[in-house]
Short mmCIF file of C-alpha atoms in Angstrom, two decimals:
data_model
loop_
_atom_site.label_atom_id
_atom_site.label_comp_id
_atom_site.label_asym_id
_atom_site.label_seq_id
_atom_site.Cartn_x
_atom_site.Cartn_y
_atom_site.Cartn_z
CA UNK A 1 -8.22 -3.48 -4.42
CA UNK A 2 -6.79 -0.14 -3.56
CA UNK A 3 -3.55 -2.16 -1.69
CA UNK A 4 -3.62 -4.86 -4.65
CA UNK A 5 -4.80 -7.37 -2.56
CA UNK A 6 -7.01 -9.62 -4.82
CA UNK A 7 -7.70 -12.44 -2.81
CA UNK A 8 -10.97 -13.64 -3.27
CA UNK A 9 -12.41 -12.15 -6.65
CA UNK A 10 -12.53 -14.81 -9.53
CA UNK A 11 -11.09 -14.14 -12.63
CA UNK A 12 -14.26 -12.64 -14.40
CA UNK A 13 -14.33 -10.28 -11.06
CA UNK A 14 -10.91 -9.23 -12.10
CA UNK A 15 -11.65 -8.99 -15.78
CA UNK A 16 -14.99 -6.81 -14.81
CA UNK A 17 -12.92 -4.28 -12.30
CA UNK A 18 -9.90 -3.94 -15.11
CA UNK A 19 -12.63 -2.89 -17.08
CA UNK A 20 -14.40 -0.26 -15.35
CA UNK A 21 -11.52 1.32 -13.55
CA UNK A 22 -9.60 1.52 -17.37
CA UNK A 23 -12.93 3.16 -18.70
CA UNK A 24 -13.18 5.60 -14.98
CA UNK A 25 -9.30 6.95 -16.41
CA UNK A 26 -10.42 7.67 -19.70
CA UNK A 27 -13.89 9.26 -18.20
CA UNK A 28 -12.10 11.50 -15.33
CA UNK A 29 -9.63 12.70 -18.21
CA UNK A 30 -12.10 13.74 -20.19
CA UNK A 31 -13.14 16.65 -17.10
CA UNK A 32 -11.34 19.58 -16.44
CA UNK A 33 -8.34 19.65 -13.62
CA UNK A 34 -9.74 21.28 -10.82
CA UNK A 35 -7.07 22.97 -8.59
CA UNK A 36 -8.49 22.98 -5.22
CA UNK A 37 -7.38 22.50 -1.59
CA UNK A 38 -9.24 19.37 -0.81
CA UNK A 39 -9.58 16.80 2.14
CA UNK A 40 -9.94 13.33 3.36
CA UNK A 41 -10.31 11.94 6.96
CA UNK A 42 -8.17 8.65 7.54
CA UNK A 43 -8.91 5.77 9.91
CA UNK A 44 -6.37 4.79 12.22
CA UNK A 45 -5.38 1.96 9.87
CA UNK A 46 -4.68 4.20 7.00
CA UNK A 47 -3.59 6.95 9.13
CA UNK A 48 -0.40 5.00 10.27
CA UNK A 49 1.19 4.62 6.39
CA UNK A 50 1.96 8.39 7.26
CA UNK A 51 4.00 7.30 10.44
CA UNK A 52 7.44 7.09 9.56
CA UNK A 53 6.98 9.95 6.97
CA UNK A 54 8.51 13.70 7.59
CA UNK A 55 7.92 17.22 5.71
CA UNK A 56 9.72 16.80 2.04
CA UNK A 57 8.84 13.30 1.44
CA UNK A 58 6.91 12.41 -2.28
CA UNK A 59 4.42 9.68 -1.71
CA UNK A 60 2.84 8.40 -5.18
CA UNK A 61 -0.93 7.48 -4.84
CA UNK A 62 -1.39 4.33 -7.34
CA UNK A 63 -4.86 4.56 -7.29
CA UNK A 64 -7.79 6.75 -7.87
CA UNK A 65 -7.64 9.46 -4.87
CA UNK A 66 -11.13 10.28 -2.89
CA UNK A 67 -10.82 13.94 -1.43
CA UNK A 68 -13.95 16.07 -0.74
CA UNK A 69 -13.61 20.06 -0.84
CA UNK A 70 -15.99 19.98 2.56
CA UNK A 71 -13.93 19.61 5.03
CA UNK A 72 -17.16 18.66 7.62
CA UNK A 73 -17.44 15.73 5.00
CA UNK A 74 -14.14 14.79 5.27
CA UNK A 75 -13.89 14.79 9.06
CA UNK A 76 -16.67 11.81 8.89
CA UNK A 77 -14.10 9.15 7.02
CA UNK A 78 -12.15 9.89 10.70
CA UNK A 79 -11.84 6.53 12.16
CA UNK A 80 -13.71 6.69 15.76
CA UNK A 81 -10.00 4.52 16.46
CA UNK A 82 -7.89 7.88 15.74
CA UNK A 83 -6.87 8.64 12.31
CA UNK A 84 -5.88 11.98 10.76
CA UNK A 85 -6.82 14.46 8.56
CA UNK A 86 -4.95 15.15 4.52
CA UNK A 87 -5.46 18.86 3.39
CA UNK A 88 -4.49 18.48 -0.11
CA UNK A 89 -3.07 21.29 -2.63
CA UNK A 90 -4.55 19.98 -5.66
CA UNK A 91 -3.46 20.80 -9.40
CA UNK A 92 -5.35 17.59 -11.43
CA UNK A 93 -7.85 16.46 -9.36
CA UNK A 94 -11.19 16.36 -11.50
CA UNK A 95 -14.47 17.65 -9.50
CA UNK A 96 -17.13 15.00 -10.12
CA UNK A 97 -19.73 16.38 -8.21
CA UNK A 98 -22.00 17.24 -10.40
CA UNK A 99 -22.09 13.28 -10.96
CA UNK A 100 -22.56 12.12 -8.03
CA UNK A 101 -25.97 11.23 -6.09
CA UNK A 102 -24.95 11.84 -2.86
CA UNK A 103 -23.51 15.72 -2.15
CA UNK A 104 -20.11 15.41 -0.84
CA UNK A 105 -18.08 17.55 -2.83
CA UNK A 106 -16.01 14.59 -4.28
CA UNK A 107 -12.84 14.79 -6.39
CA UNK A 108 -10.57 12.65 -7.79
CA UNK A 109 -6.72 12.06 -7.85
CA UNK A 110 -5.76 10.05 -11.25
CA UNK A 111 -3.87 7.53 -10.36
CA UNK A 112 -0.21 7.54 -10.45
CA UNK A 113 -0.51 11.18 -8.69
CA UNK A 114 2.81 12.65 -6.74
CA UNK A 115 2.25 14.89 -3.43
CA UNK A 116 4.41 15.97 -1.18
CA UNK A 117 4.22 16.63 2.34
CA UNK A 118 4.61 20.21 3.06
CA UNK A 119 3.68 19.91 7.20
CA UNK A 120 2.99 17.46 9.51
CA UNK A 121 1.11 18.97 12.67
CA UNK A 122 0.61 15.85 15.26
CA UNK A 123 -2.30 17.41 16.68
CA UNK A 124 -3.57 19.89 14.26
CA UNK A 125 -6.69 18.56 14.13
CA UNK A 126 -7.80 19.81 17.42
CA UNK A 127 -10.36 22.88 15.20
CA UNK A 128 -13.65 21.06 15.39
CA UNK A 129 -11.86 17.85 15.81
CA UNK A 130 -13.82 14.39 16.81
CA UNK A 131 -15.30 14.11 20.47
CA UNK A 132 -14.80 10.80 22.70
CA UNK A 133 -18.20 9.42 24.51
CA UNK A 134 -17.54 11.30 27.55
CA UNK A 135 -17.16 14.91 25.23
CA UNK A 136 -13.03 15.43 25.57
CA UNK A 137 -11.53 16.65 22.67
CA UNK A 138 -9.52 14.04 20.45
CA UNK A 139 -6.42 15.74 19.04
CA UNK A 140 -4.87 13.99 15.61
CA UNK A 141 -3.10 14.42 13.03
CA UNK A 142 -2.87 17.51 10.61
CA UNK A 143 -1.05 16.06 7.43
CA UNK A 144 -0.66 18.95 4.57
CA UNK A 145 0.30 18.03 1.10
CA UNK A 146 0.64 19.09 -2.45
CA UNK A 147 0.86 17.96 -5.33
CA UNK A 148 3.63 17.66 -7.75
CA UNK A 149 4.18 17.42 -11.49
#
């Protein structure tokens, strides 16, 4: 759902996720904006939409954004394929938390947020970064952005 693919849901599946993510806006509105420097750990797949991209571009986020403010939480989303990792300069995200039954230290990005990226460090993420089987270091991505109005 999060590309707009919606191959294979029926209609009422459709009707039933309109629903719910219209009512998760008007929830997530209704919380305070958190600024925070947040993260999230890409896989490999998601990790290459950020190939072609250099410091300065805007990328628009359509959907609702995922970031945790623990970066050890974030680091496990890191596809064992590669990935990257987002630090984020939030202004709107909304902390939910509180909410939530598993502790992650989950926020989320409204959709239709703007970020730009302020530095791209190809590999950034060598602090703490993921370990192969045979224990070398795996060096990836550090992708920094922040949010715009």
């Amino acid at each position: 759902l999060r590309t707009g693919n919606t191959r294979g849901f029926s209609d009422e599946e459709l009707d039933t996720l309109a629903y719910v993510a219209g009512n998760l806006e008007e929830a997530l509105k209704s919380l305070p904006a958190t600024p925070a420097n947040l993260y999230r750990g890409l896989s490999a797949t998601n990790a290459k939409s950020f190939k072609n991209m250099k410091v300065g571009d805007e990328i628009r986020d359509s959907g609702f954004g995922s970031f945790s403010d623990d970066e050890k939480i974030a680091k496990q989303f890191v596809g064992k394929d590669g990935g990257a990792m987002l630090v984020v300069k939030s202004k709107t995200a909304r902390d939910v938390s509180p909410m939530m039954p598993i502790a992650e230290g989950e926020h989320i990005a409204l959709p239709d947020t703007k970020y730009r990226i302020t530095s791209i460090d190809p590999k950034g993420f060598s602090k703490g970064s993921r370990y192969s089987g045979d224990g070398t270091v795996t060096e990836l991505p550090l992708i920094t952005l922040e949010e715009v109005s």
